[in-house]
Amino acid sequence: MVPHLVTALTGPINELEQRILESMPAIERWFRLEWMEHTPPFYSSVDIRNAGFKLAPVDTDLFPGGFNNLTPDMLPLAVQAAMAAIEKICPEAKNLLLVPEPHLLSKKFYLMNLQRLVQIFSLAGLNVRLGMLDDRQTDASTLDLPDGSHLEVEPLLRTKRRLGLKNFDPCTILLNTDLSAGVPKVLEDLHEQYLLPPLHAGWSQRRKSRHFQAYEEVAKKFAKLLGMDPWLINPMHTQCGEVDWQQPQGLDCVRSNVDALLTKIRRKHKEYGINEKPFVVVKADDGPSGLGLMTVRDAKELDEPGFRERHMAITGGQPTGEVIIQEGVPTYERMNEAVAEPVVCMIDRYVVGGFYRIHADRGIDQSLNAPGASFVPLAFAESHHLPRPGEKPGVSAPNRFYMYGVIGRLAMLAAAYELEATDPNAEVYE
């Protein structure tokens, strides 16, 4: 099932799809060479927007949920990717400790995501157990899933040098919690254990602006390879540090950057003959996507009554905070008349599937990562997911999904750049 693209502005994207398909051998070789130099995140998911005139990532999650939304047909791919990832890190691995997000354990959809992760890594040949990141939990607890199955979550057991569970000493610890509230002491100073993703990938230290700065670098390299304009796949952005929402002058940085970015977007729209009013999205530079996003079409909106109070939601009600101002990429994909956006899921350097996030109550310029969203697997009409060079652009599901996978992998590569640049343990050479 492929959503239809409700826009006449499909020319640039159809041309992009054609160019990507024609350049497939060069693209795959380019990725292969990049992965010889850079280590991919252990797993990731990327939200993508298809505007018809532009195809770009808008968020990259390094502690992804949503694996339960993948079609069962994609499970073998996920298992193979998990095997490859584990073999690179800890070939003799026997035990894997999976640490979930504590505040989501009451959510059925999240439990199903955990169940799928346990399934993937069990089939990859690991003993998988769940450890609760909560000092108050002293006993194991059983969590009921909608399908009648159960998951057991046990209290973590920290020794001087290692982290595990009672009678369970893992080689690898896989975090599925984004560390927004900071790094718990229990995860620090571990020895001879692999902690994935690394602590500096958590939202207490990570910044969206750093990621999209790295993505801009990746997009320029890729665009040079294909002989195209990087803007077609890159959402422009800028950043403001420590905005004080309670002071009139506190918005000066936001106001000037919104105005400058809107001017750049208008220039690009004029270049490509796009008759659309541009917009930017103002959001917290840290923290999960979907929280506190605000759409701005004119810098004057920043001076409207009540605007400042609404925008404090961006920083969780705090009077100050860092923000990223990002080019708004509308989504013109629809499924059953509801707005849709593709999400690409990856383990190691491999695309293992994806799904459409759908929201009937949201507009083309709003975040779909909000309560009320539903999910549909990227279901392939054929028994395989390989692209089909030579077919007419815009009509083939495998070709569309291959193009999404390329964009997802570009964002994943940017995350690799980002994590290398922010690694506190990296050696610095003068």
Short mmCIF file of C-alpha atoms in Angstrom, two decimals:
data_model
loop_
_atom_site.label_atom_id
_atom_site.label_comp_id
_atom_site.label_asym_id
_atom_site.label_seq_id
_atom_site.Cartn_x
_atom_site.Cartn_y
_atom_site.Cartn_z
CA MET A 1 0.00 0.00 0.00
CA VAL A 2 1.51 3.31 -1.09
CA PRO A 3 -0.09 6.66 -0.21
CA HIS A 4 -0.87 8.82 -3.19
CA LEU A 5 0.95 12.12 -3.64
CA VAL A 6 -1.69 14.85 -3.83
CA THR A 7 0.27 17.56 -5.58
CA ALA A 8 1.03 18.57 -9.12
CA LEU A 9 4.54 19.52 -8.02
CA THR A 10 5.96 16.06 -8.57
CA GLY A 11 8.46 17.00 -11.27
CA PRO A 12 11.57 17.53 -9.10
CA ILE A 13 10.92 14.39 -7.02
CA ASN A 14 10.24 12.24 -10.09
CA GLU A 15 13.48 13.54 -11.57
CA LEU A 16 15.26 12.80 -8.29
CA GLU A 17 13.87 9.26 -8.23
CA GLN A 18 15.01 8.73 -11.82
CA ARG A 19 18.49 10.03 -11.03
CA ILE A 20 18.79 7.87 -7.89
CA LEU A 21 17.72 4.72 -9.77
CA GLU A 22 20.11 5.40 -12.64
CA SER A 23 22.94 6.03 -10.15
CA MET A 24 22.21 3.02 -7.91
CA PRO A 25 25.60 1.26 -8.38
CA ALA A 26 27.46 4.51 -7.66
CA ILE A 27 25.23 5.23 -4.65
CA GLU A 28 25.73 1.81 -3.09
CA ARG A 29 29.50 2.02 -3.63
CA TRP A 30 29.51 5.51 -2.07
CA PHE A 31 27.69 4.24 1.02
CA ARG A 32 30.02 1.26 1.22
CA LEU A 33 33.08 3.55 1.24
CA GLU A 34 31.50 5.83 3.84
CA TRP A 35 30.86 2.88 6.16
CA MET A 36 34.51 1.92 5.87
CA GLU A 37 35.34 5.27 7.48
CA HIS A 38 32.40 5.75 9.85
CA THR A 39 30.51 3.59 12.35
CA PRO A 40 26.72 3.59 11.89
CA PRO A 41 24.45 3.99 14.91
CA PHE A 42 23.44 0.59 16.31
CA TYR A 43 19.83 1.27 15.32
CA SER A 44 17.85 4.30 14.18
CA SER A 45 14.67 5.55 12.57
CA VAL A 46 14.19 8.58 10.32
CA ASP A 47 11.02 10.63 9.70
CA ILE A 48 10.85 11.74 6.06
CA ARG A 49 8.67 14.34 4.35
CA ASN A 50 7.74 14.16 0.66
CA ALA A 51 6.60 17.57 -0.58
CA GLY A 52 6.64 16.62 -4.25
CA PHE A 53 9.24 19.29 -4.89
CA LYS A 54 11.50 18.20 -2.03
CA LEU A 55 12.22 14.99 -0.12
CA ALA A 56 13.99 15.42 3.21
CA PRO A 57 14.41 13.98 6.71
CA VAL A 58 12.93 16.03 9.53
CA ASP A 59 13.96 13.92 12.53
CA THR A 60 16.43 11.11 13.32
CA ASP A 61 15.79 8.94 16.38
CA LEU A 62 18.75 7.03 17.84
CA PHE A 63 16.58 5.21 20.41
CA PRO A 64 13.82 4.17 18.01
CA GLY A 65 10.45 2.73 18.83
CA GLY A 66 7.95 1.49 16.28
CA PHE A 67 9.63 -1.79 15.31
CA ASN A 68 6.26 -3.42 15.99
CA ASN A 69 4.94 -1.45 12.98
CA LEU A 70 7.16 -3.32 10.54
CA THR A 71 5.51 -5.92 8.35
CA PRO A 72 6.37 -9.51 9.43
CA ASP A 73 7.86 -10.06 5.97
CA MET A 74 10.71 -7.74 6.94
CA LEU A 75 11.64 -9.70 10.09
CA PRO A 76 14.36 -11.81 8.37
CA LEU A 77 16.07 -8.61 7.19
CA ALA A 78 16.01 -7.20 10.73
CA VAL A 79 17.43 -10.42 12.18
CA GLN A 80 20.27 -10.51 9.62
CA ALA A 81 21.08 -6.86 10.30
CA ALA A 82 21.06 -7.52 14.06
CA MET A 83 23.46 -10.44 13.55
CA ALA A 84 25.82 -8.26 11.55
CA ALA A 85 25.70 -5.48 14.14
CA ILE A 86 26.39 -7.79 17.07
CA GLU A 87 29.20 -9.64 15.26
CA LYS A 88 31.04 -6.35 14.70
CA ILE A 89 30.77 -5.30 18.35
CA CYS A 90 30.94 -8.49 20.38
CA PRO A 91 31.24 -11.66 18.25
CA GLU A 92 31.18 -13.93 21.29
CA ALA A 93 28.05 -12.24 22.69
CA LYS A 94 25.63 -14.53 24.47
CA ASN A 95 23.52 -12.20 26.64
CA LEU A 96 21.86 -8.89 25.71
CA LEU A 97 20.34 -6.59 28.33
CA LEU A 98 17.58 -4.39 26.89
CA VAL A 99 16.82 -1.26 28.95
CA PRO A 100 13.39 0.23 28.07
CA GLU A 101 11.91 3.70 28.55
CA PRO A 102 10.40 3.59 32.09
CA HIS A 103 7.55 6.04 31.52
CA LEU A 104 6.32 4.18 28.42
CA LEU A 105 5.88 0.74 30.02
CA SER A 106 2.17 1.46 30.54
CA LYS A 107 1.71 2.01 26.78
CA LYS A 108 0.62 -1.06 24.84
CA PHE A 109 2.19 0.12 21.58
CA TYR A 110 5.55 0.52 23.31
CA LEU A 111 5.37 -2.93 24.88
CA MET A 112 4.76 -4.35 21.40
CA ASN A 113 7.87 -2.52 20.19
CA LEU A 114 9.87 -4.14 23.02
CA GLN A 115 8.40 -7.52 22.16
CA ARG A 116 9.55 -7.13 18.55
CA LEU A 117 13.06 -6.09 19.63
CA VAL A 118 13.27 -9.11 21.93
CA GLN A 119 12.14 -11.29 19.02
CA ILE A 120 14.70 -9.83 16.60
CA PHE A 121 17.68 -10.21 18.93
CA SER A 122 16.57 -13.63 20.18
CA LEU A 123 16.43 -14.87 16.60
CA ALA A 124 19.89 -13.34 16.12
CA GLY A 125 21.15 -15.84 18.70
CA LEU A 126 21.11 -13.87 21.95
CA ASN A 127 19.56 -14.41 25.37
CA VAL A 128 17.55 -11.21 25.81
CA ARG A 129 16.23 -9.92 29.13
CA LEU A 130 14.73 -6.57 30.15
CA GLY A 131 16.17 -4.42 32.93
CA MET A 132 14.20 -1.59 34.54
CA LEU A 133 15.93 1.80 34.87
CA ASP A 134 14.11 2.64 38.11
CA ASP A 135 15.66 2.53 41.60
CA ARG A 136 12.23 1.94 43.10
CA GLN A 137 11.82 -1.40 41.34
CA THR A 138 13.22 -4.16 43.54
CA ASP A 139 11.27 -7.11 42.18
CA ALA A 140 10.58 -8.48 38.72
CA SER A 141 7.24 -7.52 37.19
CA THR A 142 5.18 -9.04 34.40
CA LEU A 143 3.74 -6.82 31.67
CA ASP A 144 0.71 -8.01 29.69
CA LEU A 145 0.61 -7.45 25.93
CA PRO A 146 -2.49 -7.05 23.73
CA ASP A 147 -1.87 -10.42 22.03
CA GLY A 148 -2.01 -12.27 25.34
CA SER A 149 1.74 -12.72 25.69
CA HIS A 150 3.89 -11.28 28.48
CA LEU A 151 7.19 -9.51 29.06
CA GLU A 152 9.15 -9.69 32.29
CA VAL A 153 11.08 -6.65 33.49
CA GLU A 154 13.68 -7.12 36.20
CA PRO A 155 15.53 -4.68 38.48
CA LEU A 156 19.02 -3.75 37.34
CA LEU A 157 21.96 -5.05 39.35
CA ARG A 158 25.05 -2.84 39.38
CA THR A 159 28.42 -4.10 40.59
CA LYS A 160 31.57 -2.03 40.74
CA ARG A 161 32.43 -2.49 37.08
CA ARG A 162 29.42 -4.09 35.36
CA LEU A 163 25.66 -3.83 34.92
CA GLY A 164 23.30 -6.77 34.64
CA LEU A 165 20.48 -8.63 36.34
CA LYS A 166 20.44 -11.32 38.97
CA ASN A 167 22.24 -14.36 37.48
CA PHE A 168 22.58 -12.53 34.13
CA ASP A 169 25.83 -10.91 33.02
CA PRO A 170 25.46 -9.35 29.53
CA CYS A 171 28.19 -8.56 27.04
CA THR A 172 26.03 -5.82 25.49
CA ILE A 173 23.52 -3.36 26.95
CA LEU A 174 21.01 -1.93 24.47
CA LEU A 175 19.29 1.29 25.54
CA ASN A 176 15.78 1.97 24.30
CA THR A 177 15.44 5.02 26.53
CA ASP A 178 16.49 8.40 25.17
CA LEU A 179 18.04 9.76 28.42
CA SER A 180 16.14 13.06 28.14
CA ALA A 181 16.32 13.53 31.91
CA GLY A 182 20.07 12.96 32.02
CA VAL A 183 22.43 10.02 32.38
CA PRO A 184 21.66 7.78 35.39
CA LYS A 185 24.68 6.92 37.56
CA VAL A 186 24.01 3.22 37.06
CA LEU A 187 25.00 3.56 33.36
CA GLU A 188 28.28 5.37 33.98
CA ASP A 189 31.80 3.93 34.22
CA LEU A 190 31.03 0.49 32.86
CA HIS A 191 34.02 -1.69 31.96
CA GLU A 192 34.29 -4.39 29.33
CA GLN A 193 30.62 -4.02 28.40
CA TYR A 194 29.24 -2.44 25.26
CA LEU A 195 26.64 0.26 25.90
CA LEU A 196 24.56 1.01 22.79
CA PRO A 197 23.84 3.69 21.75
CA PRO A 198 26.61 5.56 23.63
CA LEU A 199 25.60 7.91 26.44
CA HIS A 200 26.36 11.03 24.40
CA ALA A 201 23.60 9.98 21.95
CA GLY A 202 21.02 10.74 24.67
CA TRP A 203 18.91 13.89 24.49
CA SER A 204 20.52 15.34 27.62
CA GLN A 205 23.62 15.90 25.46
CA ARG A 206 22.50 15.58 21.84
CA ARG A 207 21.31 18.58 19.79
CA LYS A 208 19.17 18.52 16.64
CA SER A 209 21.15 21.42 15.19
CA ARG A 210 24.37 19.37 15.34
CA HIS A 211 22.65 16.50 13.59
CA PHE A 212 21.31 18.65 10.76
CA GLN A 213 24.66 20.40 10.42
CA ALA A 214 26.17 16.95 9.85
CA TYR A 215 23.30 16.06 7.50
CA GLU A 216 23.96 19.19 5.45
CA GLU A 217 27.57 18.00 4.99
CA VAL A 218 26.38 14.53 3.95
CA ALA A 219 23.74 15.96 1.60
CA LYS A 220 26.34 18.12 -0.16
CA LYS A 221 28.63 15.12 -0.72
CA PHE A 222 25.74 13.02 -2.02
CA ALA A 223 24.44 15.80 -4.24
CA LYS A 224 27.90 16.24 -5.76
CA LEU A 225 27.96 12.51 -6.54
CA LEU A 226 24.62 12.78 -8.38
CA GLY A 227 25.16 16.24 -9.87
CA MET A 228 22.10 17.77 -8.19
CA ASP A 229 21.07 20.60 -5.89
CA PRO A 230 21.47 19.47 -2.24
CA TRP A 231 18.46 21.61 -1.28
CA LEU A 232 16.18 18.97 -2.84
CA ILE A 233 17.06 16.61 0.03
CA ASN A 234 18.21 19.00 2.78
CA PRO A 235 15.97 21.00 5.16
CA MET A 236 17.80 24.27 5.82
CA HIS A 237 18.10 25.24 9.48
CA THR A 238 19.57 27.65 11.98
CA GLN A 239 19.83 27.71 15.78
CA CYS A 240 19.39 30.03 18.76
CA GLY A 241 20.99 29.30 22.11
CA GLU A 242 19.26 29.99 25.42
CA VAL A 243 16.22 31.90 24.19
CA ASP A 244 14.50 33.78 27.03
CA TRP A 245 10.81 33.52 26.23
CA GLN A 246 9.82 35.88 29.08
CA GLN A 247 11.78 38.87 27.81
CA PRO A 248 10.91 40.87 24.67
CA GLN A 249 14.56 40.95 23.62
CA GLY A 250 14.75 37.21 24.23
CA LEU A 251 13.03 36.62 20.91
CA ASP A 252 15.41 38.78 18.88
CA CYS A 253 17.54 35.83 17.79
CA VAL A 254 14.48 33.75 16.88
CA ARG A 255 12.87 36.64 15.03
CA SER A 256 15.95 37.48 12.91
CA ASN A 257 16.68 33.83 12.12
CA VAL A 258 13.07 33.07 11.17
CA ASP A 259 13.06 36.06 8.82
CA ALA A 260 16.42 35.12 7.25
CA LEU A 261 15.44 31.46 6.76
CA LEU A 262 12.07 32.34 5.22
CA THR A 263 13.90 34.63 2.78
CA LYS A 264 16.21 31.76 1.74
CA ILE A 265 13.26 29.42 1.24
CA ARG A 266 11.38 31.99 -0.88
CA ARG A 267 14.46 32.32 -3.07
CA LYS A 268 14.53 28.54 -3.60
CA HIS A 269 10.79 28.41 -4.30
CA LYS A 270 11.21 31.12 -6.93
CA GLU A 271 14.14 29.22 -8.50
CA TYR A 272 12.01 26.07 -8.87
CA GLY A 273 8.71 27.79 -9.70
CA ILE A 274 7.04 26.58 -6.50
CA ASN A 275 3.89 28.52 -5.73
CA GLU A 276 3.76 27.76 -2.01
CA LYS A 277 3.98 29.98 1.05
CA PRO A 278 7.08 28.83 2.92
CA PHE A 279 7.10 28.14 6.64
CA VAL A 280 9.61 27.25 9.32
CA VAL A 281 9.29 25.03 12.36
CA VAL A 282 10.58 26.28 15.72
CA LYS A 283 11.31 23.48 18.20
CA ALA A 284 13.53 22.59 21.13
CA ASP A 285 17.08 21.81 20.07
CA ASP A 286 17.08 18.83 22.42
CA GLY A 287 14.43 16.27 23.27
CA PRO A 288 12.20 13.93 21.27
CA SER A 289 10.50 15.06 18.09
CA GLY A 290 6.85 16.06 18.23
CA LEU A 291 7.05 18.01 21.48
CA GLY A 292 6.38 21.74 21.45
CA LEU A 293 6.64 22.28 17.70
CA MET A 294 5.41 25.60 16.36
CA THR A 295 4.87 26.53 12.70
CA VAL A 296 5.75 30.11 11.69
CA ARG A 297 5.04 31.65 8.28
CA ASP A 298 5.96 35.25 9.12
CA ALA A 299 8.39 36.63 11.70
CA LYS A 300 5.67 39.07 12.78
CA GLU A 301 3.79 36.14 14.33
CA LEU A 302 6.43 36.13 17.06
CA ASP A 303 5.04 39.42 18.37
CA GLU A 304 1.40 38.33 18.53
CA PRO A 305 -0.29 38.35 21.98
CA GLY A 306 0.05 35.03 23.74
CA PHE A 307 2.68 33.75 21.34
CA ARG A 308 5.45 33.79 23.95
CA GLU A 309 3.39 31.73 26.39
CA ARG A 310 2.51 29.15 23.72
CA HIS A 311 6.13 28.83 22.77
CA MET A 312 7.30 28.07 26.29
CA ALA A 313 5.86 24.64 25.53
CA ILE A 314 8.85 24.18 23.22
CA THR A 315 11.17 24.11 26.22
CA GLY A 316 8.83 22.15 28.48
CA GLY A 317 7.50 25.24 30.27
CA GLN A 318 11.00 26.50 31.07
CA PRO A 319 11.59 30.25 30.57
CA THR A 320 14.81 29.63 28.60
CA GLY A 321 16.07 27.00 26.24
CA GLU A 322 17.94 26.32 23.01
CA VAL A 323 15.83 26.15 19.85
CA ILE A 324 16.36 25.03 16.28
CA ILE A 325 14.59 26.85 13.44
CA GLN A 326 14.13 24.44 10.56
CA GLU A 327 12.79 24.81 7.05
CA GLY A 328 9.27 23.43 7.02
CA VAL A 329 8.79 20.52 4.63
CA PRO A 330 5.09 19.86 3.99
CA THR A 331 3.94 16.30 3.40
CA TYR A 332 1.66 15.76 0.43
CA GLU A 333 1.26 12.05 0.94
CA ARG A 334 -2.21 10.79 1.87
CA MET A 335 -3.62 7.49 3.00
CA ASN A 336 -7.41 7.29 3.18
CA GLU A 337 -7.42 11.11 2.99
CA ALA A 338 -5.30 11.38 6.16
CA VAL A 339 -1.90 13.09 6.07
CA ALA A 340 0.94 10.54 6.03
CA GLU A 341 4.73 10.48 6.31
CA PRO A 342 7.17 7.58 5.88
CA VAL A 343 9.42 6.45 8.72
CA VAL A 344 12.46 4.35 7.75
CA CYS A 345 13.84 1.87 10.32
CA MET A 346 17.46 0.73 10.30
CA ILE A 347 19.72 -1.61 12.25
CA ASP A 348 23.41 -1.03 11.76
CA ARG A 349 23.83 0.23 8.16
CA TYR A 350 20.86 -1.70 6.79
CA VAL A 351 17.32 -0.58 6.07
CA VAL A 352 15.11 -3.22 7.71
CA GLY A 353 11.71 -1.75 6.83
CA GLY A 354 9.50 1.14 7.72
CA PHE A 355 5.98 2.37 8.19
CA TYR A 356 3.71 5.31 7.47
CA ARG A 357 2.75 7.58 10.35
CA ILE A 358 -0.78 8.80 9.66
CA HIS A 359 -2.79 11.50 11.41
CA ALA A 360 -6.31 12.45 10.33
CA ASP A 361 -6.41 15.59 12.51
CA ARG A 362 -3.13 17.13 11.43
CA GLY A 363 -2.28 19.36 8.48
CA ILE A 364 0.47 19.09 5.87
CA ASP A 365 2.63 21.58 7.80
CA GLN A 366 2.24 20.02 11.26
CA SER A 367 4.05 17.27 13.14
CA LEU A 368 2.30 13.91 12.81
CA ASN A 369 4.21 12.57 15.83
CA ALA A 370 1.37 13.37 18.20
CA PRO A 371 -1.44 11.62 20.12
CA GLY A 372 -3.98 10.23 17.68
CA ALA A 373 -1.42 9.04 15.14
CA SER A 374 -1.81 5.60 13.60
CA PHE A 375 0.69 3.43 11.76
CA VAL A 376 0.65 1.32 8.61
CA PRO A 377 3.62 -0.89 7.62
CA LEU A 378 5.43 -0.15 4.38
CA ALA A 379 3.94 -3.22 2.71
CA PHE A 380 5.58 -4.23 -0.52
CA ALA A 381 3.26 -5.34 -3.30
CA GLU A 382 5.88 -7.82 -4.53
CA SER A 383 7.71 -10.49 -2.57
CA HIS A 384 10.95 -8.53 -2.64
CA HIS A 385 11.91 -4.93 -1.97
CA LEU A 386 14.58 -4.39 -4.61
CA PRO A 387 14.20 -1.32 -6.81
CA ARG A 388 13.24 -1.67 -10.45
CA PRO A 389 15.36 0.54 -12.70
CA GLY A 390 13.66 1.45 -15.96
CA GLU A 391 10.16 1.81 -14.57
CA LYS A 392 8.37 5.13 -14.84
CA PRO A 393 9.14 7.36 -11.81
CA GLY A 394 6.45 7.90 -9.21
CA VAL A 395 4.43 4.74 -9.82
CA SER A 396 6.53 1.85 -8.48
CA ALA A 397 6.33 1.03 -4.75
CA PRO A 398 9.78 -0.64 -4.65
CA ASN A 399 11.34 2.38 -6.35
CA ARG A 400 9.62 4.80 -3.97
CA PHE A 401 10.74 2.78 -0.95
CA TYR A 402 14.30 2.50 -2.24
CA MET A 403 14.41 6.29 -2.53
CA TYR A 404 13.13 6.63 1.05
CA GLY A 405 15.78 4.13 2.14
CA VAL A 406 18.50 6.24 0.52
CA ILE A 407 17.34 9.36 2.38
CA GLY A 408 17.08 7.35 5.62
CA ARG A 409 20.64 6.10 5.20
CA LEU A 410 21.90 9.63 4.50
CA ALA A 411 20.40 10.72 7.83
CA MET A 412 21.90 7.66 9.52
CA LEU A 413 25.31 8.56 8.07
CA ALA A 414 24.86 12.11 9.39
CA ALA A 415 24.16 10.61 12.84
CA ALA A 416 27.46 8.70 12.56
CA TYR A 417 29.27 11.97 11.77
CA GLU A 418 27.44 13.67 14.65
CA LEU A 419 28.31 10.98 17.23
CA GLU A 420 31.96 11.00 16.18
CA ALA A 421 32.16 14.78 16.54
CA THR A 422 30.55 14.77 19.99
CA ASP A 423 32.27 11.69 21.43
CA PRO A 424 33.80 12.80 24.76
CA ASN A 425 36.29 9.91 24.60
CA ALA A 426 37.52 10.61 21.07
CA GLU A 427 41.23 11.34 20.69
CA VAL A 428 41.99 14.85 19.44
CA TYR A 429 45.02 15.30 17.26
CA GLU A 430 46.63 18.69 16.85
#
